[in-house]
Tab-separated table of C-alpha atoms in Angstrom:
chain	number	residue	atom	x	y	z
A	23	ALA	CA	116.949	39.126	71.680
A	24	GLN	CA	119.340	39.227	68.795
A	25	THR	CA	121.321	36.170	67.813
A	26	VAL	CA	124.138	35.482	65.388
A	27	THR	CA	124.754	32.025	63.923
A	28	GLN	CA	127.794	30.773	62.061
A	29	SER	CA	126.947	27.240	60.901
A	30	GLN	CA	130.437	26.340	59.589
A	31	PRO	CA	132.826	25.536	62.465
A	32	GLU	CA	135.683	24.889	60.002
A	33	MET	CA	136.423	25.761	56.402
A	34	SER	CA	139.446	25.210	54.198
A	35	VAL	CA	140.565	26.816	50.962
A	36	GLN	CA	143.449	26.436	48.581
A	37	GLU	CA	145.833	29.352	48.357
A	38	ALA	CA	144.746	31.847	45.658
A	39	GLU	CA	141.206	30.412	45.562
A	40	THR	CA	137.982	31.995	46.812
A	41	VAL	CA	136.070	31.032	49.935
A	42	THR	CA	132.782	32.185	51.419
A	43	LEU	CA	131.957	32.126	55.110
A	44	SER	CA	128.319	32.117	56.153
A	45	CYS	CA	126.537	34.068	58.846
A	46	THR	CA	122.882	34.495	59.684
A	47	TYR	CA	121.327	36.662	62.338
A	48	ASP	CA	118.002	37.340	63.944
A	49	THR	CA	116.718	40.743	64.918
A	50	SER	CA	113.575	42.865	65.012
A	51	GLU	CA	115.550	46.090	64.682
A	52	SER	CA	115.642	47.945	61.385
A	53	ASP	CA	118.871	49.852	61.932
A	54	TYR	CA	121.972	47.919	62.833
A	55	TYR	CA	125.520	47.133	61.842
A	56	LEU	CA	127.202	43.907	60.911
A	57	PHE	CA	130.870	43.065	61.170
A	58	TRP	CA	133.389	40.429	60.362
A	59	TYR	CA	136.337	40.174	62.710
A	60	LYS	CA	139.464	38.073	62.176
A	61	GLN	CA	141.268	36.443	65.076
A	62	PRO	CA	144.672	34.937	64.135
A	63	PRO	CA	146.612	32.698	66.557
A	64	SER	CA	147.909	35.861	68.249
A	65	ARG	CA	144.316	36.269	69.544
A	66	GLN	CA	144.149	39.895	68.462
A	67	MET	CA	140.679	40.796	67.184
A	68	ILE	CA	141.032	42.565	63.862
A	69	LEU	CA	138.150	44.264	62.075
A	70	VAL	CA	137.871	42.949	58.521
A	71	ILE	CA	134.792	44.639	57.147
A	72	ARG	CA	131.667	46.495	58.288
A	73	GLN	CA	128.206	46.838	56.784
A	74	GLU	CA	125.506	49.337	57.705
A	75	ALA	CA	122.056	47.791	57.375
A	76	TYR	CA	120.591	50.878	55.677
A	77	LYS	CA	123.051	50.588	52.840
A	78	GLN	CA	121.972	48.335	50.003
A	79	GLN	CA	125.433	48.224	48.467
A	80	ASN	CA	127.618	45.419	49.726
A	81	ALA	CA	130.785	46.510	51.525
A	82	THR	CA	134.191	45.660	50.054
A	83	GLU	CA	137.719	45.972	51.445
A	84	ASN	CA	140.367	44.872	48.970
A	85	ARG	CA	140.089	41.033	48.718
A	86	PHE	CA	137.209	40.923	51.221
A	87	SER	CA	133.600	41.497	50.318
A	88	VAL	CA	130.224	40.700	51.809
A	89	ASN	CA	126.932	39.500	50.474
A	90	PHE	CA	124.350	41.270	52.621
A	91	GLN	CA	120.800	39.954	52.231
A	92	LYS	CA	118.697	42.008	54.641
A	93	ALA	CA	115.386	40.264	54.055
A	94	ALA	CA	117.000	36.842	54.535
A	95	LYS	CA	119.118	38.143	57.456
A	96	SER	CA	122.197	36.745	55.894
A	97	PHE	CA	125.716	38.266	55.910
A	98	SER	CA	128.407	36.167	54.229
A	99	LEU	CA	132.064	37.012	53.795
A	100	LYS	CA	133.894	36.274	50.576
A	101	ILE	CA	137.654	36.129	50.579
A	102	SER	CA	139.184	36.235	47.118
A	103	ASP	CA	142.729	35.207	46.199
A	104	SER	CA	143.174	33.577	49.606
A	105	GLN	CA	146.577	33.975	51.209
A	106	LEU	CA	148.302	31.990	53.924
A	107	GLY	CA	147.954	34.983	56.240
A	108	ASP	CA	144.179	34.746	55.964
A	109	ALA	CA	144.238	31.570	58.095
A	110	ALA	CA	142.422	32.521	61.313
A	111	MET	CA	139.135	32.278	63.143
A	112	TYR	CA	136.507	34.579	61.702
A	113	PHE	CA	133.694	35.973	63.748
A	114	CYS	CA	130.486	37.526	62.497
A	115	ALA	CA	129.053	40.164	64.856
A	116	TYR	CA	125.917	42.287	65.139
A	117	ALA	CA	125.476	45.678	66.766
A	118	GLY	CA	122.006	47.173	67.170
A	119	ASN	CA	120.586	50.188	68.927
A	120	THR	CA	122.530	49.554	72.117
A	121	GLY	CA	125.873	49.420	70.333
A	122	LYS	CA	126.752	46.181	72.084
A	123	LEU	CA	128.314	43.488	69.887
A	124	ILE	CA	126.773	40.052	69.671
A	125	PHE	CA	129.142	37.493	68.220
A	126	GLY	CA	128.632	34.241	66.405
A	127	GLN	CA	130.500	31.092	67.375
A	128	GLY	CA	133.242	31.581	64.850
A	129	THR	CA	134.568	29.772	61.734
A	130	THR	CA	138.145	28.480	61.623
A	131	LEU	CA	139.585	29.041	58.169
A	132	GLN	CA	142.515	26.898	57.019
A	133	VAL	CA	144.445	27.994	53.957
A	134	LYS	CA	146.335	25.242	52.148
A	135	PRO	CA	149.461	26.049	50.178
B	1	ASN	CA	148.798	55.697	69.483
B	2	ALA	CA	148.987	52.532	71.502
B	3	GLY	CA	145.255	51.888	70.908
B	4	VAL	CA	143.786	49.582	73.499
B	5	THR	CA	146.192	47.951	75.960
B	6	GLN	CA	145.558	45.323	78.629
B	7	THR	CA	147.531	44.285	81.646
B	8	PRO	CA	148.485	41.650	82.567
B	9	LYS	CA	148.825	39.436	79.490
B	10	PHE	CA	148.632	36.220	81.488
B	11	ARG	CA	147.818	35.356	85.070
B	12	VAL	CA	147.356	32.220	87.140
B	13	LEU	CA	145.090	32.423	90.202
B	14	LYS	CA	144.029	30.047	92.866
B	15	THR	CA	140.374	29.577	93.588
B	16	GLY	CA	139.144	32.310	95.917
B	17	GLN	CA	141.868	34.826	95.067
B	18	SER	CA	141.049	38.248	93.749
B	19	MET	CA	142.542	40.268	90.961
B	20	THR	CA	142.011	43.290	88.748
B	21	LEU	CA	142.477	43.479	85.001
B	22	LEU	CA	143.333	46.876	83.591
B	23	CYS	CA	142.266	48.221	80.233
B	24	ALA	CA	143.554	51.521	78.898
B	25	GLN	CA	142.779	53.348	75.644
B	26	ASP	CA	144.309	56.451	74.220
B	27	MET	CA	141.765	57.175	71.497
B	28	ASN	CA	139.459	59.296	73.630
B	29	HIS	CA	136.681	56.763	73.193
B	30	GLU	CA	133.522	57.184	75.233
B	31	TYR	CA	132.479	53.532	75.326
B	32	MET	CA	134.441	50.652	76.784
B	33	TYR	CA	133.664	46.946	77.088
B	34	TRP	CA	134.861	43.757	78.741
B	35	TYR	CA	134.350	40.426	77.027
B	36	ARG	CA	135.306	36.862	77.784
B	37	GLN	CA	136.103	34.218	75.200
B	38	ASP	CA	135.872	30.565	76.023
B	39	PRO	CA	137.258	27.767	73.813
B	40	GLY	CA	135.310	27.332	70.580
B	41	MET	CA	133.028	30.264	71.337
B	42	GLY	CA	132.606	33.832	70.347
B	43	LEU	CA	133.076	36.714	72.716
B	44	ARG	CA	130.438	37.382	75.372
B	45	LEU	CA	129.914	40.766	76.939
B	46	ILE	CA	130.555	40.947	80.713
B	47	HIS	CA	130.152	44.648	81.505
B	48	TYR	CA	130.378	47.869	79.591
B	49	SER	CA	130.579	51.622	80.162
B	50	VAL	CA	129.173	54.483	78.095
B	51	GLY	CA	131.158	57.152	79.871
B	52	GLU	CA	133.302	58.034	82.809
B	53	GLY	CA	131.640	57.045	86.076
B	54	THR	CA	129.001	54.809	84.441
B	55	THR	CA	128.880	51.037	84.106
B	56	ALA	CA	126.271	48.510	83.096
B	57	LYS	CA	125.846	44.747	83.009
B	58	GLY	CA	126.261	42.708	79.903
B	59	GLU	CA	125.369	39.114	79.070
B	60	VAL	CA	127.507	37.352	81.683
B	61	PRO	CA	128.161	39.770	84.594
B	62	ASP	CA	128.020	37.413	87.571
B	63	GLY	CA	131.260	37.122	89.547
B	64	TYR	CA	132.726	40.322	88.057
B	65	ASN	CA	132.748	43.997	88.969
B	66	VAL	CA	133.973	46.972	86.964
B	67	SER	CA	134.882	50.601	87.479
B	68	ARG	CA	135.412	53.505	85.104
B	69	LEU	CA	136.902	56.251	87.260
B	70	LYS	CA	138.815	57.768	84.355
B	71	LYS	CA	137.666	57.983	80.780
B	72	GLN	CA	140.744	56.185	79.458
B	73	ASN	CA	140.653	53.267	81.925
B	74	PHE	CA	138.211	50.418	82.521
B	75	LEU	CA	138.943	47.955	85.310
B	76	LEU	CA	137.560	44.440	85.600
B	77	GLY	CA	137.657	42.861	89.026
B	78	LEU	CA	137.239	39.295	90.172
B	79	GLU	CA	136.557	39.282	93.921
B	80	SER	CA	136.764	35.520	94.442
B	81	ALA	CA	138.016	33.701	91.404
B	82	ALA	CA	136.457	30.386	90.386
B	83	PRO	CA	137.675	27.781	87.844
B	84	SER	CA	134.681	28.704	85.662
B	85	GLN	CA	136.304	32.110	85.154
B	86	THR	CA	139.254	30.573	83.351
B	87	SER	CA	139.059	32.330	80.015
B	88	VAL	CA	140.603	34.904	77.720
B	89	TYR	CA	139.409	38.416	78.533
B	90	PHE	CA	139.207	41.140	75.936
B	91	CYS	CA	138.688	44.820	76.419
B	92	ALA	CA	137.354	47.005	73.636
B	93	SER	CA	136.481	50.651	73.106
B	94	SER	CA	134.459	52.653	70.667
B	95	TYR	CA	133.342	56.135	69.859
B	96	PRO	CA	129.622	56.968	69.443
B	97	ASP	CA	130.103	58.204	65.867
B	98	GLY	CA	127.354	56.092	64.408
B	99	LEU	CA	129.771	53.550	62.989
B	100	GLU	CA	129.718	51.356	66.069
B	101	THR	CA	133.191	49.975	65.404
B	102	GLN	CA	134.892	48.491	68.435
B	103	TYR	CA	138.655	48.334	68.760
B	104	PHE	CA	140.030	45.465	70.787
B	105	GLY	CA	142.989	44.995	73.107
B	106	PRO	CA	145.316	41.977	72.803
B	107	GLY	CA	143.559	39.948	75.480
B	108	THR	CA	144.419	38.627	78.929
B	109	ARG	CA	144.626	34.898	79.460
B	110	LEU	CA	143.464	33.951	82.975
B	111	LEU	CA	143.814	30.492	84.479
B	112	VAL	CA	142.044	29.744	87.761
B	113	LEU	CA	143.211	26.583	89.509
């Protein structure tokens, strides 16, 4: 069975600085997708970024980028130029052949002004 | 487009009572999902549907039933609510386009006394 692990329950970053959130996963599948979702206090789940496993190039979305290491089964999220609105819980998620999402436990990000 | 909507937003039940949570999507998505989120945890899949008239069990299906009579609606039922079902429930939908991106509703907070 696939698993997703986020080993950092809480992280903090100074406004305008860069922070990296860690995620590791375990799978025997070769084709899959990885996601980072943001959950602000409103509880709405917002897709931040997506990575297809067959793509070697790391995905980027404006200030958000990932470091995808397939052999190490690692998928970290880097947030550059952190903003107060980035404060939220971030979830790493895996989707394999079934399409069902498996979530990590989440990392709460605090952004300090 | 309203996207994915959920009703109600909040509900209090007494142990043993029943209720139905409604999820609706207007994106013509084939797949729909119900998750629960407990404090400090990621989302866990309860049931899902890959098309009208079809449902399947997820990771934590016990105590819940679902129905997908119409493509745009996915109902989650609790026949006899228990305090352990106190949680935030999220509905999501996706299209089988190979991108596996799920779009989430705003969540329903359920308190079982």
